[in-house]
Short mmCIF file of C-alpha atoms and ligand atoms in Angstrom, two decimals:
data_model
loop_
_atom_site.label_atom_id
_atom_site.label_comp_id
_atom_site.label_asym_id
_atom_site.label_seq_id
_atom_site.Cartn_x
_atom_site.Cartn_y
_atom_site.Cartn_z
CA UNK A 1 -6.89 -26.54 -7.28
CA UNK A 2 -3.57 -24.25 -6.64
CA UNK A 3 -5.68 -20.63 -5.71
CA UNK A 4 -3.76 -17.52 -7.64
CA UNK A 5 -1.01 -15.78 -5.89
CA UNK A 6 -1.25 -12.38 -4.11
CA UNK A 7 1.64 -10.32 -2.71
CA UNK A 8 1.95 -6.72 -2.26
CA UNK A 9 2.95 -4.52 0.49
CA UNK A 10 3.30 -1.72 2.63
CA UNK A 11 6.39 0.13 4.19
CA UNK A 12 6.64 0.08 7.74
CA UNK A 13 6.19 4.26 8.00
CA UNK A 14 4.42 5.42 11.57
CA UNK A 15 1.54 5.42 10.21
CA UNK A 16 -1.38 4.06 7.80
CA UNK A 17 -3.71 6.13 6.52
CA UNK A 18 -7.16 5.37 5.06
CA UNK A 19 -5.76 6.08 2.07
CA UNK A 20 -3.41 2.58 1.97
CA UNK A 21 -6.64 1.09 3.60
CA UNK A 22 -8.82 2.00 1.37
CA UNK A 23 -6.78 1.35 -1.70
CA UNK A 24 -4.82 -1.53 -1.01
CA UNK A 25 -5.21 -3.30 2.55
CA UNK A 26 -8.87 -3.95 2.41
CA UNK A 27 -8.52 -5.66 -0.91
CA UNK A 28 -5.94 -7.31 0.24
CA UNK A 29 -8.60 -8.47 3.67
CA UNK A 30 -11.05 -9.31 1.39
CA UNK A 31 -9.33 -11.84 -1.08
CA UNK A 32 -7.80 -14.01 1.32
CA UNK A 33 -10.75 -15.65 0.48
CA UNK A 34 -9.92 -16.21 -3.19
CA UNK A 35 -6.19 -15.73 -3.07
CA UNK A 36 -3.22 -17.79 -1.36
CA UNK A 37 -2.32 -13.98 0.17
CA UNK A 38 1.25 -12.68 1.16
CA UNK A 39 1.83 -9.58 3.05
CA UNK A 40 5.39 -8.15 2.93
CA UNK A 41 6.17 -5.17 5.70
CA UNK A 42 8.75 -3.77 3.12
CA UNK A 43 11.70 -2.49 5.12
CA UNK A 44 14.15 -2.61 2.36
CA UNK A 45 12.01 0.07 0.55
CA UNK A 46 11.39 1.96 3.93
CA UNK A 47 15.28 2.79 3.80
CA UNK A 48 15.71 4.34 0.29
CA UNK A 49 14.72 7.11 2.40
CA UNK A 50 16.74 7.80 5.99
CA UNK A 51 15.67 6.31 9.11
CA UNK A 52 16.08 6.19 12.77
CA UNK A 53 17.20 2.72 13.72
CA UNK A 54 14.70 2.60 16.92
CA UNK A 55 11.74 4.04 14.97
CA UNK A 56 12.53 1.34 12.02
CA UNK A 57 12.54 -1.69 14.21
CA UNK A 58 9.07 -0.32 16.13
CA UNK A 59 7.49 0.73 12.91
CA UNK A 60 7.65 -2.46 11.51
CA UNK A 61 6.45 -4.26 14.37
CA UNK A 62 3.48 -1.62 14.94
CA UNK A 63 2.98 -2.02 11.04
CA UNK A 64 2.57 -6.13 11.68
CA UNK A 65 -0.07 -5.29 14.58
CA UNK A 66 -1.78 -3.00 12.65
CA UNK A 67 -2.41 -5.35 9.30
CA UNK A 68 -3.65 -8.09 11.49
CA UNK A 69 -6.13 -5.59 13.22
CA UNK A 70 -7.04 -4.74 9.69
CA UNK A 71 -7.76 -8.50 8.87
CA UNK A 72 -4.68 -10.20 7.76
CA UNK A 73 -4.83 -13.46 9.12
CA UNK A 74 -1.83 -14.85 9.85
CA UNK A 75 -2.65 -18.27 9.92
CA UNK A 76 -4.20 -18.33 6.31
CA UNK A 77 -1.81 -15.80 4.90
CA UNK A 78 1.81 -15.18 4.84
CA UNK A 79 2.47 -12.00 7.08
CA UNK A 80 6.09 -11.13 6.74
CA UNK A 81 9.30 -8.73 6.92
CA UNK A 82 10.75 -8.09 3.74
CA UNK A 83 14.55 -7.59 4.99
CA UNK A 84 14.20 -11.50 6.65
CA UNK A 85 14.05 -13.06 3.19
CA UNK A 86 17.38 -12.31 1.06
CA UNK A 87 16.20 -13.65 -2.41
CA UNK A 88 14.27 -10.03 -2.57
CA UNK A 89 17.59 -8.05 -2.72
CA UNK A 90 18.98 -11.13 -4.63
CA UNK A 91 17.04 -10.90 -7.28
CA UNK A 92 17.06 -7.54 -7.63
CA UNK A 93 20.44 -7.08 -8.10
CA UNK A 94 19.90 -9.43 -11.23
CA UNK A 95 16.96 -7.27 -12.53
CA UNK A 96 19.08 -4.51 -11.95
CA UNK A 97 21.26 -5.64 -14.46
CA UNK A 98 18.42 -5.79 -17.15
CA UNK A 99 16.72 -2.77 -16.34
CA UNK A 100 17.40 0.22 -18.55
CA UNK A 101 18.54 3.76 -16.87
CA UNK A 102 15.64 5.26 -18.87
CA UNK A 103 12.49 3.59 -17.48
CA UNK A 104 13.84 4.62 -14.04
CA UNK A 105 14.02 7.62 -14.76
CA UNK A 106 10.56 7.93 -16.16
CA UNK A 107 9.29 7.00 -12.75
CA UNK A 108 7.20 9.84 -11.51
CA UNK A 109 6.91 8.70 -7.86
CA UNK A 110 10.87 8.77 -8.27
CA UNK A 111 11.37 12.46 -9.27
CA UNK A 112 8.04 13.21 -6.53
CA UNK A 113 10.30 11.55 -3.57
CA UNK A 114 13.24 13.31 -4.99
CA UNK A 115 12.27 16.55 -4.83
CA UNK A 116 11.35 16.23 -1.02
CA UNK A 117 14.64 15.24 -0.13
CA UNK A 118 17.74 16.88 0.38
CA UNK A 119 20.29 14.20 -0.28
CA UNK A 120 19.34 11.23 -2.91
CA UNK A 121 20.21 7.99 -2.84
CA UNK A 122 20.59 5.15 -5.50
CA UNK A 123 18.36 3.25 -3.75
CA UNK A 124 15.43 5.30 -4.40
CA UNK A 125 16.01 5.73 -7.89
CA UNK A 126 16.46 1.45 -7.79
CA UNK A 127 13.64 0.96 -5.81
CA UNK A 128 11.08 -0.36 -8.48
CA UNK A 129 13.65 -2.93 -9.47
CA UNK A 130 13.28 -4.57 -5.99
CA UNK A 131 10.01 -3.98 -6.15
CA UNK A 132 9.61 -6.14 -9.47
CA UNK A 133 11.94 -8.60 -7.88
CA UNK A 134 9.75 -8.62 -4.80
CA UNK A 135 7.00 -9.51 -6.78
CA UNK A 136 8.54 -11.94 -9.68
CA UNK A 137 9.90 -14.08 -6.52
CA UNK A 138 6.74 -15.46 -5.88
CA UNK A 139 5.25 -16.25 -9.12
CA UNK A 140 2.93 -13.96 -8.61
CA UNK A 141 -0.80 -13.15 -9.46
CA UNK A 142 -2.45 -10.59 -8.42
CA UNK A 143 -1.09 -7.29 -6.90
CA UNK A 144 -3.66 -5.06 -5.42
CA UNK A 145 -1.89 -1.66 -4.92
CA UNK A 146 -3.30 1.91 -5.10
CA UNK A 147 -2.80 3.65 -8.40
CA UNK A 148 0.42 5.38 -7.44
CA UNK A 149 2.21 1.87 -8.08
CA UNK A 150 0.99 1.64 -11.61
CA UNK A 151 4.40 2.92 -13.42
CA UNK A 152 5.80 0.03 -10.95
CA UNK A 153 3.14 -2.86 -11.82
CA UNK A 154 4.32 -2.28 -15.30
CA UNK A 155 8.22 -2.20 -14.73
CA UNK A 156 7.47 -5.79 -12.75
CA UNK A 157 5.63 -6.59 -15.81
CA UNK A 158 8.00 -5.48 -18.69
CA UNK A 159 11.15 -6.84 -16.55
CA UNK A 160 9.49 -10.54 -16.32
CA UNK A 161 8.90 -10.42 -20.07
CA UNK A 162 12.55 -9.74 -20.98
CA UNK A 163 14.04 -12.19 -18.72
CA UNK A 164 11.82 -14.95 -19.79
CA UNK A 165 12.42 -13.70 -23.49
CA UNK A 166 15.81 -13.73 -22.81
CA UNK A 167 16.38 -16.95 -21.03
CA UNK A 168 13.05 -18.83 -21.05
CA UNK A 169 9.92 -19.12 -19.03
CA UNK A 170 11.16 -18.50 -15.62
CA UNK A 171 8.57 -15.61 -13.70
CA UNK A 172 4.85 -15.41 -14.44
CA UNK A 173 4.16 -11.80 -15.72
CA UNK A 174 1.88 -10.40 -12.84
CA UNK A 175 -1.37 -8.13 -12.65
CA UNK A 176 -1.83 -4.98 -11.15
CA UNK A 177 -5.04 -4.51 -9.56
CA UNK A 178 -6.05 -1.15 -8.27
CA UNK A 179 -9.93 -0.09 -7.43
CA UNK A 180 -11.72 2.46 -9.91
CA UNK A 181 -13.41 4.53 -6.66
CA UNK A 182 -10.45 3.63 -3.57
CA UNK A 183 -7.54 3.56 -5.94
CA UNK A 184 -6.52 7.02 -5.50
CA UNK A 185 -7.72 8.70 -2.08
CA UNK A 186 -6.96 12.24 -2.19
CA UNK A 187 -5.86 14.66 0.56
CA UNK A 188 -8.47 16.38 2.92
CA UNK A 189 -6.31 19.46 3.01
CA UNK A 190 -5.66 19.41 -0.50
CA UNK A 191 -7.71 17.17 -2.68
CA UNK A 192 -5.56 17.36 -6.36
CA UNK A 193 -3.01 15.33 -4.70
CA UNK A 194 -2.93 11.92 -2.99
CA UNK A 195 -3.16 11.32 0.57
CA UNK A 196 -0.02 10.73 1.91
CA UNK A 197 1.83 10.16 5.14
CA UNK A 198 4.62 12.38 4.03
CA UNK A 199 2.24 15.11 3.57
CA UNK A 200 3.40 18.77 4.82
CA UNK A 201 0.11 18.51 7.79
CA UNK A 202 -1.19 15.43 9.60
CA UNK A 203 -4.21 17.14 8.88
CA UNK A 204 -4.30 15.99 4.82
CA UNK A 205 -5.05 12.14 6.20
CA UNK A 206 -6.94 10.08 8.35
CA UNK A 207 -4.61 7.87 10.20
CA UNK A 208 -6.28 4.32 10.78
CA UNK A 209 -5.35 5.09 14.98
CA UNK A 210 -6.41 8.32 14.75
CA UNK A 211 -8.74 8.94 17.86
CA UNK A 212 -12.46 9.32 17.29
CA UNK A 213 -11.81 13.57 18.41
CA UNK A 214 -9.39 13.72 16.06
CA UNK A 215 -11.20 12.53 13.14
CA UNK A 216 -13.96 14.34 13.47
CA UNK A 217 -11.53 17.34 14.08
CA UNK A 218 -10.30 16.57 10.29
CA UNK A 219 -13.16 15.79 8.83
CA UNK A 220 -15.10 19.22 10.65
CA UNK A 221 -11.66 20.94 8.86
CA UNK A 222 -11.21 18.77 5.52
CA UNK A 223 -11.67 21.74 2.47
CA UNK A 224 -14.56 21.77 0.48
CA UNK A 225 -15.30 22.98 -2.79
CA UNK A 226 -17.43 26.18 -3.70
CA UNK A 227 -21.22 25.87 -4.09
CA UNK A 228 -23.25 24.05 -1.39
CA UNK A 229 -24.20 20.74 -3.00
CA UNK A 230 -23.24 17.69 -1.69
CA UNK A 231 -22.61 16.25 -5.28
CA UNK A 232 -20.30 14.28 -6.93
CA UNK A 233 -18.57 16.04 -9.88
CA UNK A 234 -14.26 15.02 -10.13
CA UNK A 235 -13.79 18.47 -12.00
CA UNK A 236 -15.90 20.69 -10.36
CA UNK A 237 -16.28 19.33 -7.07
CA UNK A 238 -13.26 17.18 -6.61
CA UNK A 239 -12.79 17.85 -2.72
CA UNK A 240 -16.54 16.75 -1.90
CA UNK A 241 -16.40 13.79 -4.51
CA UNK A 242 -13.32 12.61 -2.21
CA UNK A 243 -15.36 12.89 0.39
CA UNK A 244 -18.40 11.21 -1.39
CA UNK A 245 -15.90 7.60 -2.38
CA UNK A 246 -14.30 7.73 1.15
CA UNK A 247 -17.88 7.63 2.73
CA UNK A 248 -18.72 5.33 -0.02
CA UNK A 249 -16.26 2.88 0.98
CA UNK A 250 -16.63 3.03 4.56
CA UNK A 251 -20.48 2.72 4.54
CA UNK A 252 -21.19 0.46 1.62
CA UNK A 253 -23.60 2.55 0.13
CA UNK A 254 -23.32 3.58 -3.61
CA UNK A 255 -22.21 7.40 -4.33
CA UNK A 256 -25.46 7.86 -5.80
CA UNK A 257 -27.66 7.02 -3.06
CA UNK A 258 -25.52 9.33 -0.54
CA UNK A 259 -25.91 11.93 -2.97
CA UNK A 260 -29.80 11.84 -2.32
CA UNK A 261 -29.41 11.01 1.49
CA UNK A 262 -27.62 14.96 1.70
CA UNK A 263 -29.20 16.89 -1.56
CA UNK A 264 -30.56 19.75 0.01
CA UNK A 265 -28.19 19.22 3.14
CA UNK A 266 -25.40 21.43 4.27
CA UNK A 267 -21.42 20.61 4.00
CA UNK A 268 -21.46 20.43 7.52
CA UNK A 269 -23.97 17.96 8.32
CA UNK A 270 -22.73 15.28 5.41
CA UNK A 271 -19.20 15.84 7.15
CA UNK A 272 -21.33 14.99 10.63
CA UNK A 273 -22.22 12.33 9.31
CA UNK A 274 -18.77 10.92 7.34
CA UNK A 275 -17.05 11.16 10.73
CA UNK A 276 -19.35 9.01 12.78
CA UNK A 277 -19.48 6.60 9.55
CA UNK A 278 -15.40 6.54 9.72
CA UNK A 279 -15.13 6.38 13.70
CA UNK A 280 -17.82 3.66 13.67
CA UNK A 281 -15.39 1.32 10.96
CA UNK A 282 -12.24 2.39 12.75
CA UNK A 283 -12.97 1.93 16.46
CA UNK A 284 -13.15 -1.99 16.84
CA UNK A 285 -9.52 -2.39 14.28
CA UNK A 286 -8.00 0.33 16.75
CA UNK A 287 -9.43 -1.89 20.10
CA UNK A 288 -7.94 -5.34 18.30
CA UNK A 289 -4.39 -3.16 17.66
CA UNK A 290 -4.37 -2.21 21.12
CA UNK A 291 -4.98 -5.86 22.06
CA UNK A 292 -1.82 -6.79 20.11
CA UNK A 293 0.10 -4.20 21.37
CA UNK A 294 0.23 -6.33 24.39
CA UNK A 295 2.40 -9.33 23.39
CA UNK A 296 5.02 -8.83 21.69
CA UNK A 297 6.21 -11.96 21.01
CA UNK A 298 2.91 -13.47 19.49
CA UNK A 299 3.68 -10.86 16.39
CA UNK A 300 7.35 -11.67 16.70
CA UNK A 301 6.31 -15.51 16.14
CA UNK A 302 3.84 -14.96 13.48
CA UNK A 303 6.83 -12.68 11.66
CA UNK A 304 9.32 -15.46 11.91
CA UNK A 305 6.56 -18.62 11.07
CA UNK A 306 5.82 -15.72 7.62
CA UNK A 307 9.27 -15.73 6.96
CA UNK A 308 10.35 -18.92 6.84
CA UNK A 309 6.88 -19.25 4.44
CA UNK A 310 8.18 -17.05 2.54
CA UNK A 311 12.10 -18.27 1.95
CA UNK A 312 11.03 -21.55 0.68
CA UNK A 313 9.20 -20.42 -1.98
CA UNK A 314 11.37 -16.95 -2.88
CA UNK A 315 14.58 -18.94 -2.94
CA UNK A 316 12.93 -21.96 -5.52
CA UNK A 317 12.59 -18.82 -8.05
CA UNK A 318 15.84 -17.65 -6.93
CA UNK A 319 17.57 -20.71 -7.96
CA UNK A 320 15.33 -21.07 -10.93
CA UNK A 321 16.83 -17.61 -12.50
CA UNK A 322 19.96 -17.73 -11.13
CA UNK A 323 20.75 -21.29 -12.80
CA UNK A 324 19.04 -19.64 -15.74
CA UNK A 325 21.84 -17.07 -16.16
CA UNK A 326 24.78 -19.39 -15.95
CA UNK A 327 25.34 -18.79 -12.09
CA UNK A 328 27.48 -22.02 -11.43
N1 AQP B 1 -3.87 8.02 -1.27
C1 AQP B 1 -3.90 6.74 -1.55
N2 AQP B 1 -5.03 6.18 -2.09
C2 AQP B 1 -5.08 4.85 -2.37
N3 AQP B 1 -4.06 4.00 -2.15
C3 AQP B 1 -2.93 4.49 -1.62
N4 AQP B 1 -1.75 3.93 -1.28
C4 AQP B 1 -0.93 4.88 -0.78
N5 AQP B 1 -1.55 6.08 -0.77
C5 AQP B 1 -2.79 5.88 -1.29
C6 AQP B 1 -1.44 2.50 -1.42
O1 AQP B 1 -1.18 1.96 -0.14
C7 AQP B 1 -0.26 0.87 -0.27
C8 AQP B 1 0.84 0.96 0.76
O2 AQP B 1 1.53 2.18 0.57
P1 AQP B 1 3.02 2.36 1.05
O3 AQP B 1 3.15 2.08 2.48
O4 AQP B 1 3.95 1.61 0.18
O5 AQP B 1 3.31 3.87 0.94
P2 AQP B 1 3.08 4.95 -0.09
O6 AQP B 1 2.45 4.56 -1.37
O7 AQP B 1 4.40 5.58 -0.24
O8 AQP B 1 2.02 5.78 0.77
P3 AQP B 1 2.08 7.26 1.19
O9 AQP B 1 1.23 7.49 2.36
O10 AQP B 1 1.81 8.11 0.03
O11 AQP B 1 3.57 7.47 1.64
P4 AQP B 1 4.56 8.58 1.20
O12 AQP B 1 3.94 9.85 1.68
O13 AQP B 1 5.81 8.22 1.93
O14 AQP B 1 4.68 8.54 -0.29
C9 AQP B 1 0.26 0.90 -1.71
O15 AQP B 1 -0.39 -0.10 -2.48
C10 AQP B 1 -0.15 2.27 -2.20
O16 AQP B 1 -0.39 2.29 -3.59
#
């Protein structure tokens, strides 16, 4: 039997966080099990926003490195570069066409990139459309994603409905997936908002090659909330229940049973702890990156063999819509 389809996808920024990993990458790890799994380094979303040529081309191939050091295997998964398969732009241009001015504008992570730019670009503002179309191409699933890609999950959703209702089954509507305790990792430096790479200070993430020092430099300097439990409580304590889920996640251990490892233990000596428990999980991906980081071309080969994966079964949906609209 056919196993369900998973895509989703990261942009090929300097750096991932444990945030992304957390939320999204080790979901998408785990269900190559379960799933037929593709991977798309999403380039063509990397550039709503300006970037350096040079810094483009390495981030993406430092972002391929760093996925298979997370556990993306790329000889049971597709692992691939959005910008080498055309259908994505392709069929986003035909979304584009169907998507009303209003639900873009709704978009919240829209008006939050907006207002950190100085200049802004249609492509930002379209961005979700390609995203939908990234996702419609491949008849997909499943897509694991943090919670910030909600609104998104639901344009995908919403667009795939009107075509088909429009001009007949032609995309299967897709599910969002996004983790009740990793869905929405918050900021050490400021825990009401989402850690992010964009973020004012380095210091408001953990990045996944982040050397042991400098984790437990983060950690040692992550804010904490007043009192002196170590308890979890989202509205009172919403800085140490952060804290709680990310040590959660990297240990294995339920938030209730850490909670009763440090009751009657100081801040200090849970955040001892959480470092050692993060640097422990951290330090044999960051050895297999560095590993990669020797041969180039292996990555280079596993991009193109992901790509041409890819094409064949992007451009079948392609065709599908595009005959569907009266393209002759
Ligand atoms: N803080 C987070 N908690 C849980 N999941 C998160 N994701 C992002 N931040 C968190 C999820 O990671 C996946 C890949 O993200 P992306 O590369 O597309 O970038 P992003 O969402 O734009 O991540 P950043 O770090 O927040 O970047 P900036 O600062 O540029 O906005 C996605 O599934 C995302 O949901």
């Amino acid at each position: 039997m056919q196993k369900p389809i998973l895509l989703s996808g990261v942009a090929p920024s300097g750096v991932m966080h444990i945030g992304n990993y957390l939320g999204a990458i080790s979901q998408w790890v785990a269900m190559q099990e379960t799933h037929s799994v593709s991977v798309m380094i999403a380039d063509l979303h990397a550039i709503t926003v300006p970037q350096e040529p040079a810094a483009l081309r390495e981030n993406t191939l430092r972002m391929a490195r760093l996925l298979i050091a997370c556990g993306i295997n790329p000889e049971q998964s597709i692992l691939f570069v959005q910008s080498h398969v055309p259908a994505h732009a392709e069929l986003a241009w035909i979304l584009n066409t169907m998507t009303p001015l209003g639900e873009l504008e709704r978009m919240t992570q829209f008006k939050d990139k907006r207002d950190r730019q100085s200049d802004t670009y249609a492509g930002l503002f379209n961005y979700p459309v390609l995203m939908a179309a990234d996702i419609l191409l491949y008849q997909t699933d499943a897509v694991p994603v943090g919670e910030d890609q909600k609104q998104h999950i639901e344009l995908a959703r919403s667009l795939a409905k009107r075509f088909n209702n429009r001009f007949g089954e032609t995309f299967k509507i897709p599910e969002g997936i996004i983790l009740k305790d990793t869905g929405r990792i918050m900021g050490l430096d400021d825990p009401i908002k989402k850690m992010s790479k964009s973020a004012a200070s380095a210091n408001n993430y953990i990045a996944l090659l982040d050397e042991p020092d400098e984790i437990r430099r983060k950690i040692k300097i992550a804010v904490t909330d007043s009192g002196a439990d170590v308890a979890y409580d989202e509205e009172q304590k919403p800085a140490i229940s952060n804290l709680l889920r990310i040590f959660s996640a990297f240990s294995g251990s339920p938030v209730a049973d850490i909670e009763n490892r440090y009751r009657g233990k100081t801040y200090s000596t849970f955040k001892d702890d959480l470092a050692e428990c993060v640097i422990e999980k951290l330090t044999p991906l960051r050895a297999r990156y560095r590993e990669l980081s020797a041969d180039k071309e292996s990555v280079l080969a596993i991009l193109r063999a992901g790509a041409a994966r890819a094409r064949a079964s992007a451009e079948k949906t392609l065709r599908t819509a595009q005959e569907k609209i009266g393209f002759l």
